[in-house]
PDB file of C-alpha atoms in Angstrom:
ATOM      1  CA  MET A   1       0.036   0.004   0.005  1.00 44.00           C
ATOM      2  CA  GLY A   2       2.813   2.409   0.770  1.00 45.00           C
ATOM      3  CA  GLU A   3       4.382   1.989  -2.632  1.00 41.00           C
ATOM      4  CA  HIS A   4       1.042   2.663  -4.433  1.00 43.00           C
ATOM      5  CA  GLU A   5       0.509   5.832  -2.334  1.00 42.00           C
ATOM      6  CA  GLN A   6       3.978   7.113  -3.378  1.00 43.00           C
ATOM      7  CA  VAL A   7       3.341   6.480  -7.064  1.00 40.00           C
ATOM      8  CA  LYS A   8      -0.051   8.178  -7.068  1.00 44.00           C
ATOM      9  CA  PRO A   9       1.228  11.767  -6.345  1.00 45.00           C
ATOM     10  CA  LEU A  10       3.917  11.259  -8.960  1.00 44.00           C
ATOM     11  CA  GLU A  11       1.356  10.324 -11.530  1.00 46.00           C
ATOM     12  CA  THR A  12      -0.821  13.311 -10.544  1.00 48.00           C
ATOM     13  CA  SER A  13       2.027  15.799 -10.879  1.00 47.00           C
ATOM     14  CA  SER A  14       2.996  14.172 -14.190  1.00 48.00           C
ATOM     15  CA  SER A  15      -0.564  14.570 -15.569  1.00 50.00           C
ATOM     16  CA  LYS A  16      -0.657  18.257 -14.393  1.00 48.00           C
ATOM     17  CA  VAL A  17       2.625  19.163 -16.063  1.00 44.00           C
ATOM     18  CA  LYS A  18       1.584  17.362 -19.260  1.00 47.00           C
ATOM     19  CA  ALA A  19      -1.714  19.180 -19.257  1.00 46.00           C
ATOM     20  CA  LYS A  20       0.127  22.458 -18.781  1.00 46.00           C
ATOM     21  CA  THR A  21       2.476  21.686 -21.647  1.00 46.00           C
ATOM     22  CA  ILE A  22      -0.385  20.674 -23.930  1.00 47.00           C
ATOM     23  CA  VAL A  23      -2.180  23.978 -23.156  1.00 45.00           C
ATOM     24  CA  MET A  24       0.899  26.218 -23.484  1.00 48.00           C
ATOM     25  CA  ILE A  25       2.037  24.905 -26.887  1.00 51.00           C
ATOM     26  CA  PRO A  26      -1.343  25.470 -28.672  1.00 61.00           C
ATOM     27  CA  ASP A  27      -1.547  28.992 -27.173  1.00 71.00           C
ATOM     28  CA  SER A  28       1.868  29.851 -28.640  1.00 70.00           C
ATOM     29  CA  GLN A  29       0.869  28.426 -31.985  1.00 76.00           C
ATOM     30  CA  LYS A  30      -2.354  30.316 -31.834  1.00 79.00           C
ATOM     31  CA  LEU A  31      -0.553  33.582 -31.078  1.00 79.00           C
ATOM     32  CA  LEU A  32       1.895  32.972 -33.897  1.00 78.00           C
ATOM     33  CA  ARG A  33      -0.962  32.207 -36.311  1.00 81.00           C
ATOM     34  CA  CYS A  34      -2.785  35.422 -35.318  1.00 84.00           C
ATOM     35  CA  GLU A  35       0.364  37.488 -35.878  1.00 79.00           C
ATOM     36  CA  LEU A  36       0.866  35.947 -39.317  1.00 80.00           C
ATOM     37  CA  GLU A  37      -2.755  36.472 -40.261  1.00 84.00           C
ATOM     38  CA  SER A  38      -2.510  40.144 -39.173  1.00 82.00           C
ATOM     39  CA  LEU A  39       0.643  40.675 -41.226  1.00 82.00           C
ATOM     40  CA  LYS A  40      -1.013  39.075 -44.198  1.00 82.00           C
ATOM     41  CA  SER A  41      -4.036  41.325 -43.848  1.00 83.00           C
ATOM     42  CA  GLN A  42      -1.846  44.407 -43.593  1.00 82.00           C
ATOM     43  CA  LEU A  43       0.142  43.414 -46.654  1.00 82.00           C
ATOM     44  CA  GLN A  44      -3.026  42.781 -48.651  1.00 85.00           C
ATOM     45  CA  ALA A  45      -4.433  46.177 -47.635  1.00 82.00           C
ATOM     46  CA  GLN A  46      -1.255  47.977 -48.524  1.00 81.00           C
ATOM     47  CA  THR A  47      -1.041  46.112 -51.832  1.00 82.00           C
ATOM     48  CA  LYS A  48      -4.585  47.198 -52.642  1.00 83.00           C
ATOM     49  CA  ALA A  49      -3.763  50.841 -51.755  1.00 80.00           C
ATOM     50  CA  PHE A  50      -0.667  50.656 -54.008  1.00 80.00           C
ATOM     51  CA  GLU A  51      -2.726  49.265 -56.866  1.00 83.00           C
ATOM     52  CA  PHE A  52      -5.299  51.991 -56.327  1.00 83.00           C
ATOM     53  CA  LEU A  53      -2.643  54.684 -56.538  1.00 81.00           C
ATOM     54  CA  ASN A  54      -1.230  53.176 -59.718  1.00 81.00           C
ATOM     55  CA  HIS A  55      -4.707  53.033 -61.144  1.00 82.00           C
ATOM     56  CA  SER A  56      -5.320  56.694 -60.231  1.00 80.00           C
ATOM     57  CA  VAL A  57      -2.064  57.734 -61.916  1.00 82.00           C
ATOM     58  CA  THR A  58      -3.048  55.847 -65.038  1.00 84.00           C
ATOM     59  CA  MET A  59      -6.479  57.429 -65.155  1.00 86.00           C
ATOM     60  CA  LEU A  60      -4.966  60.896 -64.662  1.00 84.00           C
ATOM     61  CA  GLU A  61      -2.541  60.273 -67.464  1.00 84.00           C
ATOM     62  CA  LYS A  62      -5.368  59.176 -69.747  1.00 84.00           C
ATOM     63  CA  GLU A  63      -7.448  62.176 -68.743  1.00 83.00           C
ATOM     64  CA  SER A  64      -4.463  64.507 -69.407  1.00 82.00           C
ATOM     65  CA  CYS A  65      -3.974  62.978 -72.842  1.00 85.00           C
ATOM     66  CA  LEU A  66      -7.678  63.474 -73.644  1.00 86.00           C
ATOM     67  CA  GLN A  67      -7.493  67.086 -72.470  1.00 84.00           C
ATOM     68  CA  GLN A  68      -4.484  67.740 -74.616  1.00 83.00           C
ATOM     69  CA  ILE A  69      -6.267  66.294 -77.610  1.00 85.00           C
ATOM     70  CA  LYS A  70      -9.290  68.428 -76.936  1.00 81.00           C
ATOM     71  CA  ILE A  71      -7.010  71.475 -76.554  1.00 80.00           C
ATOM     72  CA  GLN A  72      -5.333  70.765 -79.903  1.00 78.00           C
ATOM     73  CA  GLN A  73      -8.741  70.394 -81.525  1.00 76.00           C
ATOM     74  CA  LEU A  74      -9.923  73.699 -80.021  1.00 76.00           C
ATOM     75  CA  GLU A  75      -6.729  75.427 -81.107  1.00 71.00           C
ATOM     76  CA  GLU A  76      -7.222  74.239 -84.637  1.00 71.00           C
ATOM     77  CA  VAL A  77     -10.743  75.628 -84.618  1.00 68.00           C
ATOM     78  CA  LEU A  78      -9.851  78.953 -82.975  1.00 67.00           C
ATOM     79  CA  SER A  79      -7.518  81.553 -84.403  1.00 57.00           C
ATOM     80  CA  PRO A  80      -3.863  80.649 -83.766  1.00 56.00           C
ATOM     81  CA  THR A  81      -2.904  84.279 -83.303  1.00 53.00           C
ATOM     82  CA  GLY A  82      -5.249  85.265 -80.477  1.00 53.00           C
ATOM     83  CA  ARG A  83      -5.079  82.004 -78.634  1.00 56.00           C
ATOM     84  CA  GLN A  84      -1.355  81.270 -78.747  1.00 63.00           C
ATOM     85  CA  GLY A  85      -0.442  82.855 -75.360  1.00 65.00           C
ATOM     86  CA  GLU A  86      -3.462  81.350 -73.631  1.00 67.00           C
ATOM     87  CA  LYS A  87      -2.537  77.946 -75.076  1.00 67.00           C
ATOM     88  CA  GLU A  88       0.986  78.163 -73.772  1.00 74.00           C
ATOM     89  CA  ARG A  89      -0.209  79.240 -70.296  1.00 74.00           C
ATOM     90  CA  HIS A  90      -2.754  76.438 -70.203  1.00 75.00           C
ATOM     91  CA  LYS A  91      -0.103  73.962 -71.297  1.00 78.00           C
ATOM     92  CA  ARG A  92       2.325  75.142 -68.638  1.00 79.00           C
ATOM     93  CA  GLY A  93      -0.448  74.867 -66.047  1.00 79.00           C
ATOM     94  CA  MET A  94      -1.197  71.324 -67.111  1.00 82.00           C
ATOM     95  CA  GLU A  95       2.444  70.358 -66.991  1.00 83.00           C
ATOM     96  CA  GLN A  96       2.816  71.901 -63.563  1.00 83.00           C
ATOM     97  CA  GLY A  97      -0.319  70.126 -62.331  1.00 80.00           C
ATOM     98  CA  GLN A  98       0.966  66.813 -63.646  1.00 81.00           C
ATOM     99  CA  GLN A  99       4.363  67.373 -61.975  1.00 84.00           C
ATOM    100  CA  GLU A 100       2.662  68.220 -58.680  1.00 84.00           C
ATOM    101  CA  LEU A 101       0.462  65.072 -58.999  1.00 82.00           C
ATOM    102  CA  TYR A 102       3.445  62.905 -59.807  1.00 83.00           C
ATOM    103  CA  GLY A 103       5.374  64.353 -56.846  1.00 83.00           C
ATOM    104  CA  ALA A 104       2.458  63.674 -54.518  1.00 84.00           C
ATOM    105  CA  LEU A 105       2.097  60.133 -55.855  1.00 84.00           C
ATOM    106  CA  ALA A 106       5.840  59.501 -55.492  1.00 84.00           C
ATOM    107  CA  GLN A 107       5.800  60.829 -51.924  1.00 85.00           C
ATOM    108  CA  GLY A 108       2.830  58.530 -51.132  1.00 82.00           C
ATOM    109  CA  LEU A 109       4.543  55.545 -52.612  1.00 84.00           C
ATOM    110  CA  GLN A 110       7.673  56.259 -50.579  1.00 86.00           C
ATOM    111  CA  GLY A 111       5.654  56.490 -47.392  1.00 84.00           C
ATOM    112  CA  LEU A 112       3.871  53.277 -48.234  1.00 84.00           C
ATOM    113  CA  GLU A 113       7.129  51.485 -48.893  1.00 85.00           C
ATOM    114  CA  LYS A 114       8.542  52.709 -45.578  1.00 86.00           C
ATOM    115  CA  THR A 115       5.401  51.574 -43.772  1.00 87.00           C
ATOM    116  CA  LEU A 116       5.631  48.131 -45.381  1.00 85.00           C
ATOM    117  CA  ARG A 117       9.283  47.788 -44.401  1.00 87.00           C
ATOM    118  CA  ASP A 118       8.609  48.802 -40.812  1.00 88.00           C
ATOM    119  CA  THR A 119       5.640  46.441 -40.590  1.00 87.00           C
ATOM    120  CA  GLU A 120       7.651  43.623 -42.076  1.00 86.00           C
ATOM    121  CA  GLU A 121      10.482  44.173 -39.528  1.00 89.00           C
ATOM    122  CA  VAL A 122       8.026  44.243 -36.609  1.00 88.00           C
ATOM    123  CA  GLN A 123       6.250  41.090 -37.802  1.00 86.00           C
ATOM    124  CA  ARG A 124       9.539  39.325 -38.379  1.00 88.00           C
ATOM    125  CA  ALA A 125      10.705  40.195 -34.846  1.00 89.00           C
ATOM    126  CA  ARG A 126       7.405  38.975 -33.398  1.00 88.00           C
ATOM    127  CA  THR A 127       7.542  35.764 -35.408  1.00 88.00           C
ATOM    128  CA  THR A 128      11.123  35.099 -34.370  1.00 89.00           C
ATOM    129  CA  ARG A 129      10.201  35.622 -30.693  1.00 90.00           C
ATOM    130  CA  CYS A 130       7.177  33.329 -30.899  1.00 88.00           C
ATOM    131  CA  LEU A 131       9.277  30.611 -32.594  1.00 89.00           C
ATOM    132  CA  GLN A 132      11.981  30.943 -29.871  1.00 91.00           C
ATOM    133  CA  LEU A 133       9.378  30.598 -27.107  1.00 91.00           C
ATOM    134  CA  LEU A 134       7.783  27.643 -28.837  1.00 90.00           C
ATOM    135  CA  ALA A 135      11.182  25.899 -29.261  1.00 91.00           C
ATOM    136  CA  GLN A 136      12.002  26.534 -25.599  1.00 91.00           C
ATOM    137  CA  GLU A 137       8.674  25.046 -24.502  1.00 90.00           C
ATOM    138  CA  ILE A 138       9.218  22.036 -26.710  1.00 92.00           C
ATOM    139  CA  ARG A 139      12.730  21.532 -25.174  1.00 92.00           C
ATOM    140  CA  ASP A 140      11.366  21.830 -21.647  1.00 92.00           C
ATOM    141  CA  SER A 141       8.542  19.401 -22.410  1.00 91.00           C
ATOM    142  CA  LYS A 142      10.970  16.921 -23.933  1.00 92.00           C
ATOM    143  CA  LYS A 143      13.272  17.135 -20.900  1.00 93.00           C
ATOM    144  CA  PHE A 144      10.368  16.643 -18.533  1.00 93.00           C
ATOM    145  CA  LEU A 145       9.096  13.674 -20.514  1.00 93.00           C
ATOM    146  CA  TRP A 146      12.565  12.055 -20.422  1.00 93.00           C
ATOM    147  CA  GLU A 147      12.689  12.500 -16.671  1.00 93.00           C
ATOM    148  CA  GLU A 148       9.229  10.978 -16.337  1.00 92.00           C
ATOM    149  CA  LEU A 149      10.342   8.057 -18.509  1.00 93.00           C
ATOM    150  CA  GLU A 150      13.357   7.445 -16.293  1.00 93.00           C
ATOM    151  CA  LEU A 151      11.181   7.458 -13.187  1.00 94.00           C
ATOM    152  CA  VAL A 152       8.736   5.028 -14.795  1.00 93.00           C
ATOM    153  CA  ARG A 153      11.663   2.770 -15.804  1.00 92.00           C
ATOM    154  CA  GLU A 154      12.973   2.732 -12.260  1.00 94.00           C
ATOM    155  CA  GLU A 155       9.496   1.962 -10.934  1.00 93.00           C
ATOM    156  CA  VAL A 156       8.993  -0.846 -13.412  1.00 94.00           C
ATOM    157  CA  THR A 157      12.424  -2.300 -12.536  1.00 94.00           C
ATOM    158  CA  PHE A 158      11.556  -2.168  -8.829  1.00 95.00           C
ATOM    159  CA  ILE A 159       8.163  -3.861  -9.376  1.00 94.00           C
ATOM    160  CA  TYR A 160       9.788  -6.531 -11.553  1.00 94.00           C
ATOM    161  CA  GLN A 161      12.386  -7.274  -8.894  1.00 94.00           C
ATOM    162  CA  LYS A 162       9.681  -7.441  -6.255  1.00 94.00           C
ATOM    163  CA  LEU A 163       7.579  -9.791  -8.345  1.00 94.00           C
ATOM    164  CA  GLN A 164      10.659 -11.914  -9.006  1.00 93.00           C
ATOM    165  CA  ALA A 165      11.317 -12.157  -5.275  1.00 92.00           C
ATOM    166  CA  GLN A 166       7.667 -13.112  -4.674  1.00 91.00           C
ATOM    167  CA  GLU A 167       7.850 -15.707  -7.400  1.00 92.00           C
ATOM    168  CA  ASP A 168      10.939 -17.237  -5.812  1.00 92.00           C
ATOM    169  CA  GLU A 169       9.285 -17.211  -2.460  1.00 90.00           C
ATOM    170  CA  ILE A 170       6.182 -18.908  -3.838  1.00 90.00           C
ATOM    171  CA  SER A 171       8.320 -21.543  -5.543  1.00 90.00           C
ATOM    172  CA  GLU A 172      10.103 -22.203  -2.304  1.00 89.00           C
ATOM    173  CA  ASN A 173       6.822 -22.509  -0.408  1.00 87.00           C
ATOM    174  CA  LEU A 174       5.492 -24.908  -3.040  1.00 88.00           C
ATOM    175  CA  VAL A 175       8.573 -27.065  -2.641  1.00 88.00           C
ATOM    176  CA  ASN A 176       8.100 -27.009   1.146  1.00 85.00           C
ATOM    177  CA  ILE A 177       4.418 -27.974   0.728  1.00 84.00           C
ATOM    178  CA  GLN A 178       5.362 -30.880  -1.477  1.00 86.00           C
ATOM    179  CA  LYS A 179       7.878 -32.034   1.114  1.00 83.00           C
ATOM    180  CA  MET A 180       5.266 -31.699   3.881  1.00 82.00           C
ATOM    181  CA  GLN A 181       2.717 -33.613   1.824  1.00 82.00           C
ATOM    182  CA  LYS A 182       5.165 -36.425   1.361  1.00 83.00           C
ATOM    183  CA  THR A 183       5.863 -36.426   5.102  1.00 81.00           C
ATOM    184  CA  GLN A 184       2.127 -36.467   5.798  1.00 79.00           C
ATOM    185  CA  VAL A 185       1.649 -39.458   3.486  1.00 83.00           C
ATOM    186  CA  LYS A 186       4.407 -41.301   5.276  1.00 80.00           C
ATOM    187  CA  CYS A 187       2.839 -40.443   8.672  1.00 78.00           C
ATOM    188  CA  ARG A 188      -0.534 -41.733   7.499  1.00 79.00           C
ATOM    189  CA  LYS A 189       0.961 -44.954   6.411  1.00 81.00           C
ATOM    190  CA  ILE A 190       2.697 -45.351   9.752  1.00 79.00           C
ATOM    191  CA  LEU A 191      -0.502 -44.547  11.617  1.00 77.00           C
ATOM    192  CA  THR A 192      -2.543 -46.952   9.520  1.00 80.00           C
ATOM    193  CA  LYS A 193       0.001 -49.685  10.150  1.00 78.00           C
ATOM    194  CA  MET A 194       0.069 -48.931  13.869  1.00 75.00           C
ATOM    195  CA  LYS A 195      -3.724 -48.931  13.967  1.00 74.00           C
ATOM    196  CA  GLN A 196      -3.857 -52.325  12.304  1.00 78.00           C
ATOM    197  CA  GLN A 197      -1.275 -53.643  14.845  1.00 73.00           C
ATOM    198  CA  GLY A 198      -3.354 -52.205  17.651  1.00 65.00           C
ATOM    199  CA  HIS A 199      -6.478 -53.933  16.405  1.00 64.00           C
ATOM    200  CA  GLU A 200      -4.565 -57.179  16.124  1.00 63.00           C
ATOM    201  CA  THR A 201      -3.315 -56.806  19.695  1.00 58.00           C
ATOM    202  CA  THR A 202      -6.780 -56.112  21.121  1.00 55.00           C
ATOM    203  CA  ALA A 203      -8.114 -59.091  19.206  1.00 52.00           C
ATOM    204  CA  TRP A 204      -5.859 -61.583  21.076  1.00 47.00           C
ATOM    205  CA  PRO A 205      -7.831 -64.184  23.067  1.00 47.00           C
ATOM    206  CA  GLU A 206      -7.930 -63.892  26.845  1.00 45.00           C
ATOM    207  CA  THR A 207      -6.466 -67.392  27.145  1.00 43.00           C
ATOM    208  CA  GLU A 208      -3.378 -66.354  25.256  1.00 43.00           C
ATOM    209  CA  GLU A 209      -0.576 -64.862  27.150  1.00 47.00           C
ATOM    210  CA  ILE A 210       0.429 -61.234  26.721  1.00 45.00           C
ATOM    211  CA  PRO A 211       3.831 -60.936  25.002  1.00 50.00           C
ATOM    212  CA  GLN A 212       6.700 -60.841  27.348  1.00 47.00           C
ATOM    213  CA  GLY A 213       7.732 -57.343  28.560  1.00 47.00           C
ATOM    214  CA  ALA A 214       4.189 -55.828  28.113  1.00 46.00           C
ATOM    215  CA  SER A 215       2.429 -54.221  31.089  1.00 47.00           C
ATOM    216  CA  GLY A 216      -1.178 -53.810  31.927  1.00 46.00           C
ATOM    217  CA  CYS A 217      -1.300 -50.284  30.583  1.00 57.00           C
ATOM    218  CA  TRP A 218       0.068 -50.982  27.117  1.00 58.00           C
ATOM    219  CA  LYS A 219      -3.251 -49.975  25.561  1.00 61.00           C
ATOM    220  CA  ASP A 220      -3.175 -46.581  27.176  1.00 66.00           C
ATOM    221  CA  ASP A 221       0.404 -46.014  26.110  1.00 64.00           C
ATOM    222  CA  LEU A 222      -0.365 -47.037  22.521  1.00 64.00           C
ATOM    223  CA  GLN A 223      -3.484 -44.802  22.392  1.00 70.00           C
ATOM    224  CA  LYS A 224      -1.526 -41.813  23.799  1.00 71.00           C
ATOM    225  CA  GLU A 225       1.223 -42.353  21.263  1.00 68.00           C
ATOM    226  CA  LEU A 226      -1.217 -42.486  18.406  1.00 70.00           C
ATOM    227  CA  SER A 227      -2.978 -39.367  19.701  1.00 75.00           C
ATOM    228  CA  ASP A 228       0.343 -37.527  19.778  1.00 71.00           C
ATOM    229  CA  ILE A 229       1.069 -38.578  16.255  1.00 72.00           C
ATOM    230  CA  TRP A 230      -2.326 -37.515  14.999  1.00 74.00           C
ATOM    231  CA  SER A 231      -1.864 -34.149  16.759  1.00 75.00           C
ATOM    232  CA  ALA A 232       1.486 -33.735  14.955  1.00 72.00           C
ATOM    233  CA  VAL A 233      -0.217 -34.567  11.682  1.00 71.00           C
ATOM    234  CA  HIS A 234      -2.899 -31.947  12.153  1.00 74.00           C
ATOM    235  CA  VAL A 235      -0.325 -29.324  13.124  1.00 74.00           C
ATOM    236  CA  LEU A 236       1.558 -30.216   9.933  1.00 72.00           C
ATOM    237  CA  GLN A 237      -1.683 -29.965   7.933  1.00 72.00           C
ATOM    238  CA  ASN A 238      -2.465 -26.474   9.395  1.00 75.00           C
ATOM    239  CA  SER A 239       1.076 -25.359   8.443  1.00 72.00           C
ATOM    240  CA  ILE A 240       0.536 -26.610   4.885  1.00 70.00           C
ATOM    241  CA  ASP A 241      -2.807 -24.651   4.709  1.00 72.00           C
ATOM    242  CA  GLY A 242      -1.073 -21.512   5.940  1.00 70.00           C
ATOM    243  CA  LEU A 243       1.698 -21.829   3.355  1.00 67.00           C
ATOM    244  CA  THR A 244      -0.864 -22.501   0.617  1.00 66.00           C
ATOM    245  CA  MET A 245      -2.790 -19.319   1.479  1.00 69.00           C
ATOM    246  CA  CYS A 246       0.424 -17.281   1.394  1.00 62.00           C
ATOM    247  CA  SER A 247       1.539 -18.641  -1.957  1.00 57.00           C
ATOM    248  CA  GLY A 248      -1.851 -18.187  -3.539  1.00 54.00           C
ATOM    249  CA  ALA A 249      -2.307 -21.867  -4.550  1.00 46.00           C
ATOM    250  CA  ARG A 250      -4.763 -24.216  -2.828  1.00 45.00           C
ATOM    251  CA  PRO A 251      -3.955 -27.911  -3.053  1.00 43.00           C
ATOM    252  CA  LYS A 252      -6.634 -30.538  -3.447  1.00 43.00           C
ATOM    253  CA  ALA A 253      -8.551 -31.420  -0.275  1.00 38.00           C
ATOM    254  CA  SER A 254      -7.937 -35.118  -0.699  1.00 38.00           C
ATOM    255  CA  SER A 255      -4.172 -34.604  -0.322  1.00 41.00           C
ATOM    256  CA  LEU A 256      -4.396 -32.647   2.969  1.00 39.00           C
ATOM    257  CA  ARG A 257      -7.327 -34.087   4.952  1.00 40.00           C
ATOM    258  CA  GLY A 258      -6.951 -37.069   7.295  1.00 42.00           C
ATOM    259  CA  HIS A 259      -9.546 -39.505   8.346  1.00 40.00           C
ATOM    260  CA  LYS A 260     -11.327 -38.479  11.564  1.00 40.00           C
ATOM    261  CA  GLY A 261     -11.945 -42.066  12.662  1.00 39.00           C
ATOM    262  CA  HIS A 262      -8.247 -42.795  12.905  1.00 39.00           C
ATOM    263  CA  ARG A 263      -7.963 -40.801  16.100  1.00 39.00           C
ATOM    264  CA  CYS A 264     -10.261 -42.982  18.192  1.00 35.00           C
ATOM    265  CA  LEU A 265      -9.164 -46.535  18.979  1.00 33.00           C
TER     266      LEU A 265
END
């Protein structure tokens, strides 16, 4: 019971640490995934903005070309002498407007590129940090699992040695039981033979003489001796039952039980 109580807290602490590791690793992966999704969304939004700016520049260029064509058509219709100065001023204004528009677009593109670079650096730093934390958690979990494995191996080795010792003890008890059973069989044979001899002695006729050297109390002595032997047999039988219960094996009843009638003469 003591050994099981010591193993139980160890298993509980092991399950807690494992549960903690299982929870921490998905949280780190979830955080990393969220950061990557955020970066992807920002890149998509900035790409769309860049495409929109390019589209706006293209549309302005087309509109400028159309306006120039219209101006040329109007200049052809109008008098070239009266409209020459106004045409040049209008042309210079258009060129200046285009230059200002191009400058604004270039400045916007530069700002967008800088924002993209800054965002990329921040996201790269966050991703690197998350990967480092995840790798550290994996290393810690691996180390803990190896330690748990070593503890389990030691526990299994201890249990195996204990079972081996119990098996040896059971084998030794079985050998002792077999020896006791053989001794019991011999005792029964001796008792049966002595009982037969006792019956033959009691069956002698009264006219016959008692063998030389026998006293008047030979029956009491013989009965006492048989009772002592039967008591020893029952003590031996109880010892065999106790060893059988300890070893986990129960021999057949016919090999252990004596005959109750043998005790009374």
